[in-house]
Each structure stands twice: as C-alpha cells, then as structure tokens.
C-alpha cells in the first residue's frame, strides 16, 4: 500500500520519526525506566565485532571509537576500507559480477538508539554502497531503494559513477562463463589462465579454480559496534553471490537477515549463503535469542541448527542444498555482540576467524563451527 493510500490518520514512517523527535527526552527515558536492561549505559571500553575481512578497518576505527566516535560512523568506516579496495573481489569496487558481468551491490545500516535502518539492493556504479544505505536511512522516509532507483539516488547525492568491474574480476567472470557449458560457442578457459595465479577474496588468497568452482561464493563484510556511550550500530555490504542471476538480492540489505540490532539487547550480522539467512531471519533470531538470556555463542549455534534443519527440509525439492551426509552444502557465518560487550562468531563449518576489537586488542578470534566438517 502506498503511503498516499494509507487510511487517513494512519501514521507513516516519517510522522512516527517526527513524533519520536518531538518526544526527544522521552523514548530513552521510557525504555530505561521499563524493566530490562538499561540503554545508553556508558562503558569503559567500546567493542567491535565483524567478519574476518573487517580487521583492517577495525585497526584504524577502534582508536577513534575509544575517543568517542559514534558507533555507526565507526562501523561504516570499517566496511568502506574493503568496499574501496579494488584487489578484494568480495565487496564494492572489484566485487564479483552477476552472470552478465555487471557488478551489483547490496548494503544496509542499522542504528540502535533510533531503531532506524536504510538499505540498497542491486546498486550499480557506486563504490560505497554502505554510504548510500545510510543516506536512505537519514535522508528518506524509506528503508530500502533498489536497482536503477538506488543508483539514481546515489548519483543525486553526489556519489561518483564508477565502473566497478575491475580487469581481475572480468578475467574471473569470463573464465567462469567459458567453463559453464560444453554445448555453447565459447571455448573452455586457456590452461595458462589456471597457472596458480592468486586472487584476493574476503582477505584470503584464492585460485581461479576455487573462485569459479561449483561451491558458489558470497563475499561480504559485516561490522557491529558498541560505543563508549553504550550505543549500538551495525552494517553489512557485499557484491553478493558471484555470477548470480541479474536482479538477485541477498540477505545483506535485508534487516533481520544480514544484520539487525536492538538497542535493548545487542547486534548481529551474517556472511555466507544469503538465502539461508533470509529463510531463517538469522540476524533477528540471534538478537531475540540474546534477549531470551542465551550467551552469544549459544544463540548463534541455535540459529545455525535451525538453518541446518531448514536445509534438510528444503532438500525434498532441492536435493543439491545438502551434501551426501545430509548436512548443508553451503556455509553461513554469524557474528553476535551483546549490549554487555560479550560476543561470538559461529559458522556451519570451517576453521576460519572473525574480527574483534576490545580491551584485549584488535584481533582475529576462531569461529565456533556447528558441524565438524
Ligand atoms: N551473504 C551475501 C549474499 O548472499 O549475498
């Protein structure tokens, strides 16, 4: 229903925000006086939690968070480092394209104190999708803009129009396209192309064979932050599933799937197979399980158990969604940060790490895997 069609008197998002603004001292006071954890309680040390590739950005932003930087400013600056890096093929400039060779980006931000969010889906020609998502939150009455609308909106706000497909990403995409079928007119990739050259993906080195294998990749970066004032914010940004069907949007810009934060409880985000995060409302569920009293690790693993069960159910009509042993044929990583600063990183499989910045330093911490292998 368009807002013009709303029954007379029904509040829209803008009028609700204005009303909240008018009550300036009201909402926080009301929540603080309600039973449950107080919000905006100041902390001695801030905390940041995110995917492994967030480490570089955390190294520069954590000191700023210590000086009192706002949590959303810090999280956005962390992910912008990878968005702007042409060598990292998972996010932003240099990200993997869709099956037609177009790089389309998904991103979202969420701000705990105002419980507001903004997102873009299938955004093109714009390096900093996360900044456009933030503009949607701060400069519109909407939660999400997609495709040409999002791209035009970014242009209106002065975002330079850039060809995001770098020569390296084009090389990998063409190799994938040439490998797809023995029945079309394209010849298989040249052997010399598969000569051990390495490509950077989510902060790790990958071979061409790995990048174009049947195990589809979904590079993404997530960062949640908790400021000195005890305020939460988070963001997630991605170029999405490599070689996706044009128009496919994953979990990263979907509030509750690829990210979620609630100022009363905590923040969460995910990387990996977006469809599984959407189908399980993964980030929302993480935060709700924290609310119920679970530890971050317990909450994350509980969501992954549900994701596993959902994949097993889906295998009745999509057998390839599970492996021969019945476990999911994909990976999903979740990052959780409680209002008390406790955190966890969990994954369906694997031994990789997540990034943490707190009083113990800025570092990688091993993910806890639900399934042995
Ligand atoms: N998690 C990123 C995606 O599936 O697009």
Coordinates of C-alpha atoms and ligand atoms in Angstrom, one line a residue:
X1 CA 0.0 0.0 0.0
X2 CA 1.5 3.3 -1.0
X3 CA 1.6 6.0 1.7
X4 CA -0.8 8.1 -0.3
X5 CA -3.3 5.2 0.0
X6 CA -3.0 4.9 3.8
X7 CA -6.2 5.4 5.6
X8 CA -6.5 9.0 6.8
X9 CA -4.8 9.5 10.1
X10 CA -2.6 6.3 9.9
X11 CA 1.0 7.3 10.8
X12 CA 3.7 6.8 8.2
X13 CA 7.4 6.3 9.0
X14 CA 8.2 10.0 8.7
X15 CA 5.4 11.0 11.0
X16 CA 6.4 8.4 13.5
X17 CA 10.0 9.6 13.4
X18 CA 8.9 13.2 13.8
X19 CA 6.7 12.2 16.8
X20 CA 9.7 10.4 18.3
X21 CA 11.8 13.5 17.8
X22 CA 9.2 15.6 19.4
X23 CA 9.4 13.4 22.5
X24 CA 13.2 14.0 22.4
X25 CA 13.8 13.1 26.0
X26 CA 11.0 10.5 26.0
X27 CA 12.0 7.2 24.3
X28 CA 15.3 6.6 26.1
X29 CA 13.8 7.6 29.4
X30 CA 10.8 5.3 28.8
X31 CA 13.0 2.3 27.9
X32 CA 15.4 3.0 30.8
X33 CA 12.5 3.0 33.2
X34 CA 11.0 -0.1 31.8
X35 CA 12.0 -3.5 33.2
X36 CA 15.0 -4.9 31.4
X37 CA 18.5 -3.8 30.5
X38 CA 19.1 0.0 30.6
X39 CA 20.2 1.5 27.3
X40 CA 22.9 4.2 26.8
X41 CA 24.8 3.0 29.8
X42 CA 28.3 4.2 29.3
X43 CA 31.1 1.6 29.1
X44 CA 34.8 1.8 29.9
X45 CA 35.8 0.2 26.6
X46 CA 33.9 0.1 23.3
X47 CA 33.7 -3.2 21.3
X48 CA 33.6 -4.0 17.6
X49 CA 32.7 -7.4 16.1
X50 CA 32.7 -8.4 12.5
X51 CA 33.7 -10.7 9.7
X52 CA 37.4 -11.7 9.2
X53 CA 37.8 -9.0 6.5
X54 CA 36.8 -6.3 8.9
X55 CA 40.1 -6.5 10.7
X56 CA 41.9 -3.9 8.6
X57 CA 39.2 -1.3 9.1
X58 CA 38.9 -2.0 12.8
X59 CA 42.6 -1.3 13.3
X60 CA 42.0 2.3 12.3
X61 CA 38.5 2.8 13.7
X62 CA 38.8 1.2 17.1
X63 CA 41.1 4.0 18.4
X64 CA 38.5 6.5 17.1
X65 CA 35.7 4.6 18.9
X66 CA 37.8 4.9 22.0
X67 CA 37.9 8.6 21.6
X68 CA 34.1 8.7 21.4
X69 CA 33.3 8.2 17.8
X70 CA 29.6 7.3 17.1
X71 CA 29.1 3.6 16.6
X72 CA 27.6 3.9 13.1
X73 CA 30.4 6.2 11.9
X74 CA 32.9 3.6 13.1
X75 CA 31.1 0.6 11.6
X76 CA 30.6 2.4 8.2
X77 CA 34.3 3.4 8.1
X78 CA 35.4 -0.2 8.8
X79 CA 33.5 -1.7 5.8
X80 CA 34.4 1.2 3.5
X81 CA 38.0 0.0 3.6
X82 CA 37.1 -3.2 1.8
X83 CA 34.5 -1.5 -0.4
X84 CA 37.2 0.8 -1.9
X85 CA 39.8 -1.9 -2.3
X86 CA 39.9 -3.0 -6.0
X87 CA 42.0 -6.0 -5.1
X88 CA 39.4 -7.6 -2.8
X89 CA 36.9 -9.3 -5.0
X90 CA 34.1 -9.8 -2.5
X91 CA 32.7 -6.3 -1.9
X92 CA 32.4 -2.9 -3.7
X93 CA 35.0 -2.0 -6.3
X94 CA 36.4 -5.1 -7.8
X95 CA 33.5 -7.3 -6.5
X96 CA 32.3 -10.3 -8.4
X97 CA 29.7 -9.6 -11.1
X98 CA 26.4 -11.3 -11.9
X99 CA 26.1 -13.8 -14.8
X100 CA 26.1 -11.0 -17.3
X101 CA 29.2 -9.3 -15.9
X102 CA 27.5 -6.5 -14.0
X103 CA 28.6 -5.7 -10.5
X104 CA 25.6 -5.0 -8.3
X105 CA 25.9 -4.2 -4.7
X106 CA 23.7 -4.8 -1.6
X107 CA 24.2 -3.0 1.7
X108 CA 22.4 -1.9 4.8
X109 CA 23.0 0.0 8.0
X110 CA 21.1 -0.1 11.3
X111 CA 21.3 2.3 14.2
X112 CA 20.4 1.1 17.7
X113 CA 19.4 4.3 19.5
X114 CA 16.9 5.4 16.9
X115 CA 16.0 1.8 15.8
X116 CA 16.2 3.0 12.2
X117 CA 17.7 1.5 9.1
X118 CA 18.5 2.1 5.5
X119 CA 19.4 -0.3 2.6
X120 CA 20.2 -0.5 -1.1
X121 CA 19.8 -3.6 -3.3
X122 CA 21.3 -4.2 -6.7
X123 CA 23.0 -0.8 -6.7
X124 CA 25.4 -0.2 -9.6
X125 CA 28.4 2.0 -10.4
X126 CA 28.8 3.3 -6.8
X127 CA 31.8 2.2 -4.7
X128 CA 30.4 3.0 -1.2
X129 CA 27.0 1.2 -1.1
X130 CA 27.1 1.4 2.7
X131 CA 27.1 5.2 2.5
X132 CA 24.1 5.2 0.1
X133 CA 22.3 2.8 2.5
X134 CA 23.0 5.4 5.3
X135 CA 21.6 8.2 3.1
X136 CA 18.4 6.1 2.6
X137 CA 18.1 5.9 6.4
X138 CA 19.0 9.5 7.1
X139 CA 17.5 11.4 4.1
X140 CA 14.4 9.5 3.2
X141 CA 11.2 8.1 4.7
X142 CA 12.1 4.6 3.4
X143 CA 14.0 1.6 4.5
X144 CA 15.3 0.4 1.1
X145 CA 15.9 1.5 -2.5
X146 CA 16.8 -0.9 -5.3
X147 CA 18.3 -1.2 -8.8
X148 CA 18.1 2.0 -11.0
X149 CA 16.3 3.9 -8.3
X150 CA 19.1 3.3 -5.9
X151 CA 21.7 4.1 -8.5
X152 CA 20.0 7.3 -9.4
X153 CA 19.6 8.2 -5.7
X154 CA 23.3 7.7 -5.2
X155 CA 24.1 10.0 -8.1
X156 CA 21.8 12.7 -6.8
X157 CA 23.8 12.7 -3.6
X158 CA 27.0 13.2 -5.5
X159 CA 28.4 9.6 -5.5
X160 CA 30.8 9.4 -8.4
X161 CA 29.7 6.9 -11.1
X162 CA 32.4 4.2 -11.4
X163 CA 32.8 1.0 -13.4
X164 CA 33.1 -1.5 -10.6
X165 CA 34.2 -4.4 -12.8
X166 CA 38.0 -4.4 -12.5
X167 CA 40.2 -6.3 -15.0
X168 CA 40.8 -9.1 -12.5
X169 CA 37.1 -9.6 -11.8
X170 CA 36.4 -9.5 -15.5
X171 CA 39.1 -12.2 -16.0
X172 CA 37.5 -14.5 -13.4
X173 CA 34.0 -13.9 -14.7
X174 CA 35.0 -14.7 -18.3
X175 CA 36.8 -17.9 -17.1
X176 CA 33.5 -18.9 -15.3
X177 CA 31.4 -18.1 -18.3
X178 CA 33.8 -20.2 -20.6
X179 CA 33.6 -23.1 -18.1
X180 CA 29.9 -23.2 -17.9
X181 CA 29.0 -25.4 -20.8
X182 CA 30.5 -27.7 -23.4
X183 CA 27.4 -27.0 -25.5
X184 CA 27.7 -23.3 -26.2
X185 CA 30.1 -21.5 -28.6
X186 CA 32.6 -20.4 -26.0
X187 CA 35.8 -22.4 -25.7
X188 CA 37.0 -23.6 -22.3
X189 CA 39.4 -21.2 -20.5
X190 CA 43.0 -21.4 -21.6
X191 CA 45.2 -23.6 -19.5
X192 CA 47.7 -20.8 -18.9
X193 CA 44.9 -18.9 -17.1
X194 CA 44.8 -21.6 -14.4
X195 CA 48.5 -21.3 -13.8
X196 CA 48.4 -20.8 -10.0
X197 CA 47.6 -17.1 -10.1
X198 CA 46.1 -16.0 -6.8
X199 CA 43.2 -13.6 -6.2
X200 CA 42.2 -11.8 -3.0
X201 CA 38.8 -12.7 -1.7
X202 CA 37.5 -11.8 1.8
X203 CA 41.0 -11.2 2.9
X204 CA 42.3 -14.6 1.8
X205 CA 44.1 -15.8 -1.4
X206 CA 42.1 -17.9 -3.8
X207 CA 43.0 -19.7 -7.0
X208 CA 40.9 -19.2 -10.2
X209 CA 39.6 -22.8 -9.8
X210 CA 38.3 -22.0 -6.3
X211 CA 36.7 -18.8 -7.5
X212 CA 34.8 -20.5 -10.3
X213 CA 34.1 -23.8 -8.7
X214 CA 30.6 -25.2 -8.1
X215 CA 30.9 -24.0 -4.5
X216 CA 29.4 -20.6 -5.1
X217 CA 30.9 -17.7 -3.1
X218 CA 29.2 -14.9 -1.4
X219 CA 31.9 -12.4 -0.2
X220 CA 30.5 -9.9 2.3
X221 CA 31.7 -7.7 5.2
X222 CA 29.8 -7.1 8.4
X223 CA 30.6 -4.9 11.4
X224 CA 28.7 -4.3 14.6
X225 CA 29.9 -1.7 17.1
X226 CA 29.2 -0.7 20.7
X227 CA 30.3 2.7 21.6
X228 CA 31.6 4.3 24.8
X229 CA 28.1 5.6 25.4
X230 CA 26.8 2.0 25.1
X231 CA 25.1 2.7 21.8
X232 CA 24.9 0.0 19.1
X233 CA 25.0 0.1 15.3
X234 CA 25.8 -2.2 12.5
X235 CA 26.2 -2.5 8.8
X236 CA 26.7 -5.2 6.1
X237 CA 27.8 -4.7 2.5
X238 CA 28.5 -7.1 -0.4
X239 CA 28.7 -7.7 -4.1
X240 CA 26.6 -10.7 -3.4
X241 CA 26.7 -14.2 -4.8
X242 CA 29.2 -14.4 -7.6
X243 CA 27.7 -14.9 -11.1
X244 CA 24.2 -14.5 -9.7
X245 CA 21.1 -14.2 -11.8
X246 CA 20.7 -10.5 -12.6
X247 CA 18.4 -8.9 -10.0
X248 CA 19.2 -11.4 -7.3
X249 CA 19.4 -9.6 -3.9
X250 CA 20.8 -11.5 -0.9
X251 CA 20.5 -11.1 2.8
X252 CA 22.9 -8.2 3.3
X253 CA 20.4 -5.4 2.7
X254 CA 17.5 -7.3 4.5
X255 CA 17.0 -6.1 8.0
X256 CA 16.7 -9.2 10.3
X257 CA 18.6 -11.4 7.8
X258 CA 22.0 -10.0 7.0
X259 CA 22.1 -7.7 10.0
X260 CA 20.0 -6.5 12.9
X261 CA 20.5 -4.5 16.1
X262 CA 18.3 -3.7 19.0
X263 CA 19.5 -1.1 21.5
X264 CA 18.0 -3.1 24.4
X265 CA 19.8 -6.3 23.6
X266 CA 22.6 -6.5 21.0
X267 CA 23.6 -6.6 17.4
X268 CA 24.2 -9.4 14.8
X269 CA 25.1 -9.9 11.2
X270 CA 26.0 -12.7 8.8
X271 CA 28.1 -13.6 5.8
X272 CA 27.8 -16.7 3.6
X273 CA 24.7 -18.0 1.8
X274 CA 22.2 -15.2 1.9
X275 CA 19.2 -17.3 1.1
X276 CA 19.7 -19.3 4.3
X277 CA 20.0 -16.1 6.4
X278 CA 16.8 -14.8 4.8
X279 CA 14.9 -18.0 5.3
X280 CA 15.8 -18.2 9.0
X281 CA 15.7 -14.4 9.7
X282 CA 19.1 -15.2 11.1
X283 CA 20.3 -11.9 12.5
X284 CA 16.9 -11.0 14.0
X285 CA 16.7 -14.5 15.6
X286 CA 20.3 -14.1 17.0
X287 CA 19.3 -10.9 18.8
X288 CA 16.0 -12.4 20.0
X289 CA 17.8 -15.4 21.5
X290 CA 20.2 -13.0 23.2
X291 CA 17.1 -11.2 24.6
X292 CA 15.9 -14.6 26.0
X293 CA 19.1 -14.9 28.0
X294 CA 21.3 -17.1 25.8
X295 CA 25.0 -16.4 25.5
X296 CA 26.2 -15.1 22.1
X297 CA 27.7 -18.5 21.2
X298 CA 24.6 -20.4 22.3
X299 CA 22.3 -18.1 20.4
X300 CA 24.4 -18.2 17.2
X301 CA 24.7 -22.0 17.2
X302 CA 20.9 -22.3 17.9
X303 CA 20.2 -20.3 14.7
X304 CA 22.7 -22.5 12.7
X305 CA 20.9 -25.6 14.0
X306 CA 17.7 -24.2 12.6
X307 CA 19.4 -23.3 9.3
X308 CA 20.6 -27.0 9.1
X309 CA 17.1 -28.3 9.8
X310 CA 15.6 -25.9 7.2
X311 CA 18.1 -27.0 4.5
X312 CA 17.3 -30.7 5.3
X313 CA 13.6 -29.9 4.8
X314 CA 14.3 -28.0 1.6
X315 CA 16.3 -30.9 0.2
X316 CA 13.0 -32.7 -0.6
X317 CA 12.6 -30.3 -3.6
X318 CA 16.2 -29.1 -3.9
X319 CA 18.4 -32.1 -3.3
X320 CA 21.7 -30.2 -4.0
X321 CA 21.1 -28.0 -1.0
X322 CA 22.5 -30.7 1.2
X323 CA 25.6 -32.9 0.9
X324 CA 25.7 -36.7 0.7
X325 CA 25.9 -36.8 4.5
X326 CA 22.7 -34.7 4.8
X327 CA 24.4 -31.6 6.1
X328 CA 24.1 -28.2 4.3
X329 CA 26.0 -27.9 1.1
X330 CA 26.8 -24.2 1.9
X331 CA 28.3 -22.2 4.7
X332 CA 26.9 -19.4 6.9
X333 CA 28.8 -17.3 9.5
X334 CA 27.1 -15.3 12.2
X335 CA 28.6 -12.6 14.3
X336 CA 26.9 -11.6 17.6
X337 CA 27.6 -8.7 20.0
X338 CA 25.6 -8.3 23.2
X339 CA 24.9 -5.0 24.9
X340 CA 27.2 -6.2 27.7
X341 CA 30.1 -6.5 25.2
X342 CA 30.1 -10.3 25.1
X343 CA 30.5 -11.6 21.6
X344 CA 30.7 -14.8 19.4
X345 CA 31.4 -15.8 15.9
X346 CA 29.9 -19.1 14.7
X347 CA 29.8 -20.9 11.4
X348 CA 28.2 -24.0 10.0
X349 CA 31.6 -25.4 9.0
X350 CA 35.2 -24.4 8.9
X351 CA 38.1 -23.1 11.0
X352 CA 38.2 -19.5 9.9
X353 CA 38.1 -16.5 12.2
X354 CA 36.0 -13.4 13.0
X355 CA 37.3 -9.9 13.9
X356 CA 37.1 -8.4 17.4
X357 CA 38.3 -5.1 18.8
X358 CA 38.0 -4.6 22.5
X359 CA 40.2 -4.2 25.6
X360 CA 42.2 -7.2 24.6
X361 CA 43.2 -5.6 21.3
X362 CA 42.2 -5.8 17.6
X363 CA 42.5 -9.4 16.5
X364 CA 41.1 -12.5 14.8
X365 CA 39.3 -15.0 17.0
X366 CA 38.4 -18.5 15.8
X367 CA 34.8 -19.1 14.7
X368 CA 33.0 -21.9 16.6
X369 CA 31.8 -24.3 14.0
X370 CA 28.5 -26.2 14.5
X371 CA 29.5 -29.2 12.3
X372 CA 32.9 -30.8 12.4
X373 CA 33.5 -30.7 8.6
Ligands
LIG1 N1 25.6 -13.0 2.2 C1 25.7 -12.4 1.0 C2 24.8 -12.8 -0.1 O1 24.4 -13.9 0.0 O2 24.6 -12.0 -1.0

